[in-house]
Each structure stands twice: as C-alpha cells, then as structure tokens.
Amino acid sequence: MTYRCEGEIPVLGGERVKLRRLSSKDAEAMYRNWSDPEVRRYSDLPEMPDVSAAGEMIRILNSLSQTDDGLRWGIEDADGRLIGSCGLNWWQLEGAYRGEIGCELARPFWGKGYMREAVELVLDYAFEDMGLNRIEALTDPRNIRAGRLFESLGFTLEGRLRQYRQTDSGFVDANMYALLREEWEDAK
Ligand SMILES: CC(C)(COP(=O)(O)OP(=O)(O)OC[C@H]1O[C@@H](n2cnc3c(N)ncnc32)[C@H](O)[C@@H]1OP(=O)(O)O)[C@@H](O)C(=O)NCCC(=O)NCCS
C-alpha cells in the first residue's frame, strides 16, 4: 500500500478537457450544475439551496482527498469553463484495491463526449498511479446516459443491487458496473 494523495490533487490533461482541483471560486458554476434537476435526477447529491451549499460541498470533497478517502476533480473545457466534476467517491488499496467512480456534467455539455474523456483520464490515474485493480460505477438503472457512458468505456454490468440506495423518492436499485485493470490494459 503506497499511494497517498493527501490533498495534492494532480492536474490531468486530455485533448479537450483538463481535470484539476476544485476551489471555492468554482462554487457558482458547481451550484448551477448540482442544483439542476436533470443532473440531480438519479444522483444522491444533497439538497443545494444556495451557492454557499456548493462551496461547502467543494470543501468536503477536498477534505476527503486530504484523508485519502476520496478524490474529486473539476473538469474544464478548452475555453477554461468549469463543465462538471468527476473522481473517486471512495477507494481502498490493501484488502480490495478498488474504488468507486462518480461524475456529473453540466447539461449544456452532454452528448459531446467530454465525460468519456474525463473518465478515461481518471481510469488511467486510478490504475497506473494509484495502483487500483477494480473500478466500480453504481448507476440508477433508469439512468440510460450513465449506463451508456460506462459501457462505452468497457465496464461490465455485473448485476442489479436491489434497493441499494435511499433517496428522497424512497429506496432505489443500483446497477453495478465494474472495470478491471487487466481489461483496461488489454483495451489499450
Ligand atoms: C452521465 C453523464 C455524465 C453522461 O453524459 P454524456 O454527455 O452522455 O457523456 P459523454 O460526455 O461521454 O458523451 C457521450 C455522448 O457524446 C457523443 N459524442 C459526440 N462527440 C463525441 C466525441 N468527440 N467523442 C466521444 N463521444 C462523442 C457520443 O456519441 C455520446 O452520445 P450519445 O449519448 O447520443 O450516445 C451525464 O448525463 C450526467 O452528468 N448526468 C447526471 C449525473 C449522473 O448521472 N452521473 C453518473 C452517476 S455515476
């Protein structure tokens, strides 16, 4: 067990997106994103009553990276606009070597392949730099876009976890998608 982030979230550069640490300056953009009912529809994001709640969420996400309990990047497009965020909600080395991916994109940027590129950067980092062996993604079965995203990246749908999450609308099922390091390497 060697990897330690301890708050030093690295910049990851792709062709069209850049992943970097979120800061309090991003609160306004993330508030618009996190409070959009379409972005929230299948997520378990807490209520976002105002911009300060988004600022608090950014603070919490950054503190998780300090204790190595999670890792979240902001996603910038080529014009430097913050268009979403992604990362590992949870990860563990010894005893499992796995992590769970989470992501959301602002609605105007859906359908352009930005998240696919962002998740590819996270996967490279998770498998190669962090040394993880298995990345999971838990999606609401009604969330067709999220299912397509993970299938297009080579994840396998391993099954449906019944009433896995409690949300404002009651208990909901979750699809368990997973990608193994050997599958990621073979696909490259
Ligand atoms: C899940 C979510 C990130 C998917 O967004 P998305 O825009 O569909 O995903 P991508 O950015 O990878 O874009 C893929 C689409 O862009 C298209 N596309 C256009 N140009 C492209 C390019 N240059 N490269 C790749 N794909 C491209 C693809 O064909 C695909 O279109 P399709 O949806 O019609 O099949 C988004 O719907 C979202 O934020 N939802 C709310 C939060 C959420 O559900 N998060 C997931 C929980 S784990």
PDB file of N, CA and C in Angstrom, residues 92-157:
ATOM      1  N   GLN A  92      -9.893   2.213  -1.918  1.00  0.00           N
ATOM      2  CA  GLN A  92      -9.187   1.454  -0.891  1.00  0.00           C
ATOM      3  C   GLN A  92      -8.110   0.631  -1.559  1.00  0.00           C
ATOM      4  N   LEU A  93      -6.905   0.621  -0.996  1.00  0.00           N
ATOM      5  CA  LEU A  93      -5.857  -0.248  -1.548  1.00  0.00           C
ATOM      6  C   LEU A  93      -5.910  -1.593  -0.827  1.00  0.00           C
ATOM      7  N   GLU A  94      -5.051  -1.794   0.157  1.00  0.00           N
ATOM      8  CA  GLU A  94      -4.918  -3.089   0.803  1.00  0.00           C
ATOM      9  C   GLU A  94      -6.277  -3.728   1.110  1.00  0.00           C
ATOM     10  N   GLY A  95      -6.406  -4.983   0.767  1.00  0.00           N
ATOM     11  CA  GLY A  95      -7.639  -5.699   1.090  1.00  0.00           C
ATOM     12  C   GLY A  95      -8.680  -5.654  -0.004  1.00  0.00           C
ATOM     13  N   ALA A  96      -8.492  -4.754  -1.000  1.00  0.00           N
ATOM     14  CA  ALA A  96      -9.504  -4.665  -2.056  1.00  0.00           C
ATOM     15  C   ALA A  96      -8.933  -4.078  -3.351  1.00  0.00           C
ATOM     16  N   TYR A  97      -8.148  -3.034  -3.228  1.00  0.00           N
ATOM     17  CA  TYR A  97      -7.576  -2.364  -4.408  1.00  0.00           C
ATOM     18  C   TYR A  97      -8.675  -1.932  -5.382  1.00  0.00           C
ATOM     19  N   ARG A  98      -9.725  -1.349  -4.819  1.00  0.00           N
ATOM     20  CA  ARG A  98     -10.801  -0.907  -5.707  1.00  0.00           C
ATOM     21  C   ARG A  98     -11.300   0.471  -5.306  1.00  0.00           C
ATOM     22  N   GLY A  99     -12.034   1.083  -6.237  1.00  0.00           N
ATOM     23  CA  GLY A  99     -12.607   2.395  -5.976  1.00  0.00           C
ATOM     24  C   GLY A  99     -13.913   2.548  -6.723  1.00  0.00           C
ATOM     25  N   GLU A 100     -14.673   3.590  -6.335  1.00  0.00           N
ATOM     26  CA  GLU A 100     -15.981   3.818  -6.979  1.00  0.00           C
ATOM     27  C   GLU A 100     -15.984   5.194  -7.643  1.00  0.00           C
ATOM     28  N   ILE A 101     -16.295   5.190  -8.915  1.00  0.00           N
ATOM     29  CA  ILE A 101     -16.229   6.437  -9.681  1.00  0.00           C
ATOM     30  C   ILE A 101     -17.542   7.206  -9.556  1.00  0.00           C
ATOM     31  N   GLY A 102     -17.433   8.521  -9.570  1.00  0.00           N
ATOM     32  CA  GLY A 102     -18.621   9.371  -9.555  1.00  0.00           C
ATOM     33  C   GLY A 102     -18.377  10.532 -10.505  1.00  0.00           C
ATOM     34  N   CYS A 103     -19.427  11.028 -11.149  1.00  0.00           N
ATOM     35  CA  CYS A 103     -19.217  12.122 -12.103  1.00  0.00           C
ATOM     36  C   CYS A 103     -20.533  12.828 -12.397  1.00  0.00           C
ATOM     37  N   GLU A 104     -20.421  14.072 -12.782  1.00  0.00           N
ATOM     38  CA  GLU A 104     -21.597  14.751 -13.340  1.00  0.00           C
ATOM     39  C   GLU A 104     -21.145  15.911 -14.208  1.00  0.00           C
ATOM     40  N   LEU A 105     -21.901  16.136 -15.263  1.00  0.00           N
ATOM     41  CA  LEU A 105     -21.559  17.134 -16.272  1.00  0.00           C
ATOM     42  C   LEU A 105     -22.717  18.121 -16.348  1.00  0.00           C
ATOM     43  N   ALA A 106     -22.390  19.407 -16.550  1.00  0.00           N
ATOM     44  CA  ALA A 106     -23.451  20.404 -16.730  1.00  0.00           C
ATOM     45  C   ALA A 106     -24.210  20.084 -18.026  1.00  0.00           C
ATOM     46  N   ARG A 107     -25.532  20.251 -17.987  1.00  0.00           N
ATOM     47  CA  ARG A 107     -26.384  19.779 -19.088  1.00  0.00           C
ATOM     48  C   ARG A 107     -26.008  20.329 -20.473  1.00  0.00           C
ATOM     49  N   PRO A 108     -25.615  21.624 -20.584  1.00  0.00           N
ATOM     50  CA  PRO A 108     -25.282  22.118 -21.929  1.00  0.00           C
ATOM     51  C   PRO A 108     -24.134  21.343 -22.586  1.00  0.00           C
ATOM     52  N   PHE A 109     -23.392  20.572 -21.808  1.00  0.00           N
ATOM     53  CA  PHE A 109     -22.219  19.885 -22.349  1.00  0.00           C
ATOM     54  C   PHE A 109     -22.451  18.385 -22.537  1.00  0.00           C
ATOM     55  N   TRP A 110     -23.679  17.917 -22.335  1.00  0.00           N
ATOM     56  CA  TRP A 110     -23.978  16.498 -22.558  1.00  0.00           C
ATOM     57  C   TRP A 110     -23.920  16.205 -24.059  1.00  0.00           C
ATOM     58  N   GLY A 111     -23.628  14.949 -24.377  1.00  0.00           N
ATOM     59  CA  GLY A 111     -23.702  14.488 -25.776  1.00  0.00           C
ATOM     60  C   GLY A 111     -22.529  14.918 -26.635  1.00  0.00           C
ATOM     61  N   LYS A 112     -21.410  15.299 -26.013  1.00  0.00           N
ATOM     62  CA  LYS A 112     -20.234  15.734 -26.784  1.00  0.00           C
ATOM     63  C   LYS A 112     -18.997  14.897 -26.469  1.00  0.00           C
ATOM     64  N   GLY A 113     -19.136  13.911 -25.606  1.00  0.00           N
ATOM     65  CA  GLY A 113     -18.004  13.036 -25.298  1.00  0.00           C
ATOM     66  C   GLY A 113     -17.034  13.583 -24.266  1.00  0.00           C
ATOM     67  N   TYR A 114     -17.389  14.696 -23.613  1.00  0.00           N
ATOM     68  CA  TYR A 114     -16.470  15.265 -22.615  1.00  0.00           C
ATOM     69  C   TYR A 114     -16.279  14.332 -21.415  1.00  0.00           C
ATOM     70  N   MET A 115     -17.379  13.734 -20.951  1.00  0.00           N
ATOM     71  CA  MET A 115     -17.232  12.908 -19.747  1.00  0.00           C
ATOM     72  C   MET A 115     -16.467  11.635 -20.043  1.00  0.00           C
ATOM     73  N   ARG A 116     -16.670  11.104 -21.223  1.00  0.00           N
ATOM     74  CA  ARG A 116     -15.915   9.901 -21.572  1.00  0.00           C
ATOM     75  C   ARG A 116     -14.406  10.197 -21.484  1.00  0.00           C
ATOM     76  N   GLU A 117     -14.001  11.351 -22.033  1.00  0.00           N
ATOM     77  CA  GLU A 117     -12.581  11.700 -21.995  1.00  0.00           C
ATOM     78  C   GLU A 117     -12.123  11.926 -20.545  1.00  0.00           C
ATOM     79  N   ALA A 118     -12.965  12.584 -19.755  1.00  0.00           N
ATOM     80  CA  ALA A 118     -12.592  12.850 -18.355  1.00  0.00           C
ATOM     81  C   ALA A 118     -12.450  11.544 -17.574  1.00  0.00           C
ATOM     82  N   VAL A 119     -13.387  10.617 -17.781  1.00  0.00           N
ATOM     83  CA  VAL A 119     -13.330   9.350 -17.024  1.00  0.00           C
ATOM     84  C   VAL A 119     -12.122   8.531 -17.479  1.00  0.00           C
ATOM     85  N   GLU A 120     -11.781   8.621 -18.761  1.00  0.00           N
ATOM     86  CA  GLU A 120     -10.565   7.911 -19.217  1.00  0.00           C
ATOM     87  C   GLU A 120      -9.331   8.406 -18.462  1.00  0.00           C
ATOM     88  N   LEU A 121      -9.260   9.717 -18.243  1.00  0.00           N
ATOM     89  CA  LEU A 121      -8.111  10.263 -17.501  1.00  0.00           C
ATOM     90  C   LEU A 121      -8.103   9.743 -16.059  1.00  0.00           C
ATOM     91  N   VAL A 122      -9.294   9.691 -15.456  1.00  0.00           N
ATOM     92  CA  VAL A 122      -9.387   9.186 -14.072  1.00  0.00           C
ATOM     93  C   VAL A 122      -8.990   7.707 -14.025  1.00  0.00           C
ATOM     94  N   LEU A 123      -9.431   6.938 -15.021  1.00  0.00           N
ATOM     95  CA  LEU A 123      -9.113   5.499 -15.032  1.00  0.00           C
ATOM     96  C   LEU A 123      -7.608   5.285 -15.174  1.00  0.00           C
ATOM     97  N   ASP A 124      -6.981   6.023 -16.085  1.00  0.00           N
ATOM     98  CA  ASP A 124      -5.523   5.903 -16.223  1.00  0.00           C
ATOM     99  C   ASP A 124      -4.838   6.192 -14.889  1.00  0.00           C
ATOM    100  N   TYR A 125      -5.277   7.264 -14.255  1.00  0.00           N
ATOM    101  CA  TYR A 125      -4.658   7.658 -12.981  1.00  0.00           C
ATOM    102  C   TYR A 125      -4.911   6.598 -11.899  1.00  0.00           C
ATOM    103  N   ALA A 126      -6.152   6.097 -11.848  1.00  0.00           N
ATOM    104  CA  ALA A 126      -6.525   5.135 -10.798  1.00  0.00           C
ATOM    105  C   ALA A 126      -5.758   3.823 -10.948  1.00  0.00           C
ATOM    106  N   PHE A 127      -5.644   3.350 -12.185  1.00  0.00           N
ATOM    107  CA  PHE A 127      -4.964   2.062 -12.378  1.00  0.00           C
ATOM    108  C   PHE A 127      -3.442   2.224 -12.330  1.00  0.00           C
ATOM    109  N   GLU A 128      -2.934   3.271 -12.988  1.00  0.00           N
ATOM    110  CA  GLU A 128      -1.469   3.371 -13.131  1.00  0.00           C
ATOM    111  C   GLU A 128      -0.797   4.064 -11.950  1.00  0.00           C
ATOM    112  N   ASP A 129      -1.371   5.165 -11.476  1.00  0.00           N
ATOM    113  CA  ASP A 129      -0.694   5.926 -10.406  1.00  0.00           C
ATOM    114  C   ASP A 129      -1.122   5.478  -9.010  1.00  0.00           C
ATOM    115  N   MET A 130      -2.415   5.196  -8.857  1.00  0.00           N
ATOM    116  CA  MET A 130      -2.881   4.819  -7.521  1.00  0.00           C
ATOM    117  C   MET A 130      -2.680   3.321  -7.265  1.00  0.00           C
ATOM    118  N   GLY A 131      -2.622   2.549  -8.358  1.00  0.00           N
ATOM    119  CA  GLY A 131      -2.418   1.110  -8.199  1.00  0.00           C
ATOM    120  C   GLY A 131      -3.689   0.340  -7.898  1.00  0.00           C
ATOM    121  N   LEU A 132      -4.841   0.909  -8.256  1.00  0.00           N
ATOM    122  CA  LEU A 132      -6.100   0.179  -8.026  1.00  0.00           C
ATOM    123  C   LEU A 132      -6.252  -0.933  -9.059  1.00  0.00           C
ATOM    124  N   ASN A 133      -7.082  -1.911  -8.740  1.00  0.00           N
ATOM    125  CA  ASN A 133      -7.269  -3.071  -9.611  1.00  0.00           C
ATOM    126  C   ASN A 133      -8.670  -3.152 -10.183  1.00  0.00           C
ATOM    127  N   ARG A 134      -9.628  -2.492  -9.541  1.00  0.00           N
ATOM    128  CA  ARG A 134     -11.027  -2.609  -9.969  1.00  0.00           C
ATOM    129  C   ARG A 134     -11.721  -1.279  -9.708  1.00  0.00           C
ATOM    130  N   ILE A 135     -12.376  -0.760 -10.744  1.00  0.00           N
ATOM    131  CA  ILE A 135     -13.134   0.481 -10.572  1.00  0.00           C
ATOM    132  C   ILE A 135     -14.606   0.168 -10.794  1.00  0.00           C
ATOM    133  N   GLU A 136     -15.427   0.597  -9.840  1.00  0.00           N
ATOM    134  CA  GLU A 136     -16.860   0.346  -9.910  1.00  0.00           C
ATOM    135  C   GLU A 136     -17.611   1.637 -10.206  1.00  0.00           C
ATOM    136  N   ALA A 137     -18.773   1.488 -10.834  1.00  0.00           N
ATOM    137  CA  ALA A 137     -19.671   2.628 -11.027  1.00  0.00           C
ATOM    138  C   ALA A 137     -21.078   2.133 -10.713  1.00  0.00           C
ATOM    139  N   LEU A 138     -21.726   2.802  -9.782  1.00  0.00           N
ATOM    140  CA  LEU A 138     -23.084   2.417  -9.388  1.00  0.00           C
ATOM    141  C   LEU A 138     -24.053   3.414  -9.999  1.00  0.00           C
ATOM    142  N   THR A 139     -24.918   2.932 -10.884  1.00  0.00           N
ATOM    143  CA  THR A 139     -25.831   3.849 -11.558  1.00  0.00           C
ATOM    144  C   THR A 139     -27.272   3.433 -11.300  1.00  0.00           C
ATOM    145  N   ASP A 140     -28.163   4.410 -11.327  1.00  0.00           N
ATOM    146  CA  ASP A 140     -29.587   4.110 -11.273  1.00  0.00           C
ATOM    147  C   ASP A 140     -29.955   3.434 -12.600  1.00  0.00           C
ATOM    148  N   PRO A 141     -30.639   2.285 -12.569  1.00  0.00           N
ATOM    149  CA  PRO A 141     -30.952   1.585 -13.831  1.00  0.00           C
ATOM    150  C   PRO A 141     -31.736   2.449 -14.824  1.00  0.00           C
ATOM    151  N   ARG A 142     -32.425   3.483 -14.357  1.00  0.00           N
ATOM    152  CA  ARG A 142     -33.162   4.364 -15.281  1.00  0.00           C
ATOM    153  C   ARG A 142     -32.240   5.405 -15.917  1.00  0.00           C
ATOM    154  N   ASN A 143     -31.015   5.474 -15.447  1.00  0.00           N
ATOM    155  CA  ASN A 143     -30.059   6.488 -15.935  1.00  0.00           C
ATOM    156  C   ASN A 143     -29.342   5.945 -17.182  1.00  0.00           C
ATOM    157  N   ILE A 144     -30.045   6.061 -18.306  1.00  0.00           N
ATOM    158  CA  ILE A 144     -29.568   5.458 -19.557  1.00  0.00           C
ATOM    159  C   ILE A 144     -28.225   6.054 -19.994  1.00  0.00           C
ATOM    160  N   ARG A 145     -28.088   7.367 -19.883  1.00  0.00           N
ATOM    161  CA  ARG A 145     -26.837   8.025 -20.311  1.00  0.00           C
ATOM    162  C   ARG A 145     -25.641   7.503 -19.515  1.00  0.00           C
ATOM    163  N   ALA A 146     -25.819   7.361 -18.211  1.00  0.00           N
ATOM    164  CA  ALA A 146     -24.698   6.889 -17.385  1.00  0.00           C
ATOM    165  C   ALA A 146     -24.344   5.450 -17.772  1.00  0.00           C
ATOM    166  N   GLY A 147     -25.362   4.609 -18.002  1.00  0.00           N
ATOM    167  CA  GLY A 147     -25.105   3.227 -18.425  1.00  0.00           C
ATOM    168  C   GLY A 147     -24.318   3.196 -19.727  1.00  0.00           C
ATOM    169  N   ARG A 148     -24.737   4.050 -20.695  1.00  0.00           N
ATOM    170  CA  ARG A 148     -24.022   4.101 -21.993  1.00  0.00           C
ATOM    171  C   ARG A 148     -22.579   4.535 -21.807  1.00  0.00           C
ATOM    172  N   LEU A 149     -22.396   5.534 -20.923  1.00  0.00           N
ATOM    173  CA  LEU A 149     -21.042   6.042 -20.675  1.00  0.00           C
ATOM    174  C   LEU A 149     -20.127   4.904 -20.217  1.00  0.00           C
ATOM    175  N   PHE A 150     -20.559   4.162 -19.188  1.00  0.00           N
ATOM    176  CA  PHE A 150     -19.665   3.135 -18.636  1.00  0.00           C
ATOM    177  C   PHE A 150     -19.514   1.945 -19.586  1.00  0.00           C
ATOM    178  N   GLU A 151     -20.577   1.599 -20.310  1.00  0.00           N
ATOM    179  CA  GLU A 151     -20.441   0.515 -21.299  1.00  0.00           C
ATOM    180  C   GLU A 151     -19.449   0.914 -22.386  1.00  0.00           C
ATOM    181  N   SER A 152     -19.505   2.183 -22.821  1.00  0.00           N
ATOM    182  CA  SER A 152     -18.597   2.614 -23.896  1.00  0.00           C
ATOM    183  C   SER A 152     -17.138   2.593 -23.436  1.00  0.00           C
ATOM    184  N   LEU A 153     -16.924   2.627 -22.133  1.00  0.00           N
ATOM    185  CA  LEU A 153     -15.561   2.598 -21.600  1.00  0.00           C
ATOM    186  C   LEU A 153     -15.102   1.172 -21.272  1.00  0.00           C
ATOM    187  N   GLY A 154     -15.948   0.181 -21.568  1.00  0.00           N
ATOM    188  CA  GLY A 154     -15.557  -1.214 -21.364  1.00  0.00           C
ATOM    189  C   GLY A 154     -15.964  -1.811 -20.027  1.00  0.00           C
ATOM    190  N   PHE A 155     -16.737  -1.075 -19.245  1.00  0.00           N
ATOM    191  CA  PHE A 155     -17.215  -1.625 -17.971  1.00  0.00           C
ATOM    192  C   PHE A 155     -18.209  -2.766 -18.255  1.00  0.00           C
ATOM    193  N   THR A 156     -18.253  -3.743 -17.358  1.00  0.00           N
ATOM    194  CA  THR A 156     -19.228  -4.832 -17.439  1.00  0.00           C
ATOM    195  C   THR A 156     -20.346  -4.578 -16.436  1.00  0.00           C
ATOM    196  N   LEU A 157     -21.572  -4.766 -16.900  1.00  0.00           N
ATOM    197  CA  LEU A 157     -22.710  -4.686 -15.980  1.00  0.00           C
ATOM    198  C   LEU A 157     -22.780  -6.019 -15.245  1.00  0.00           C
TER     199      LEU A 157
END
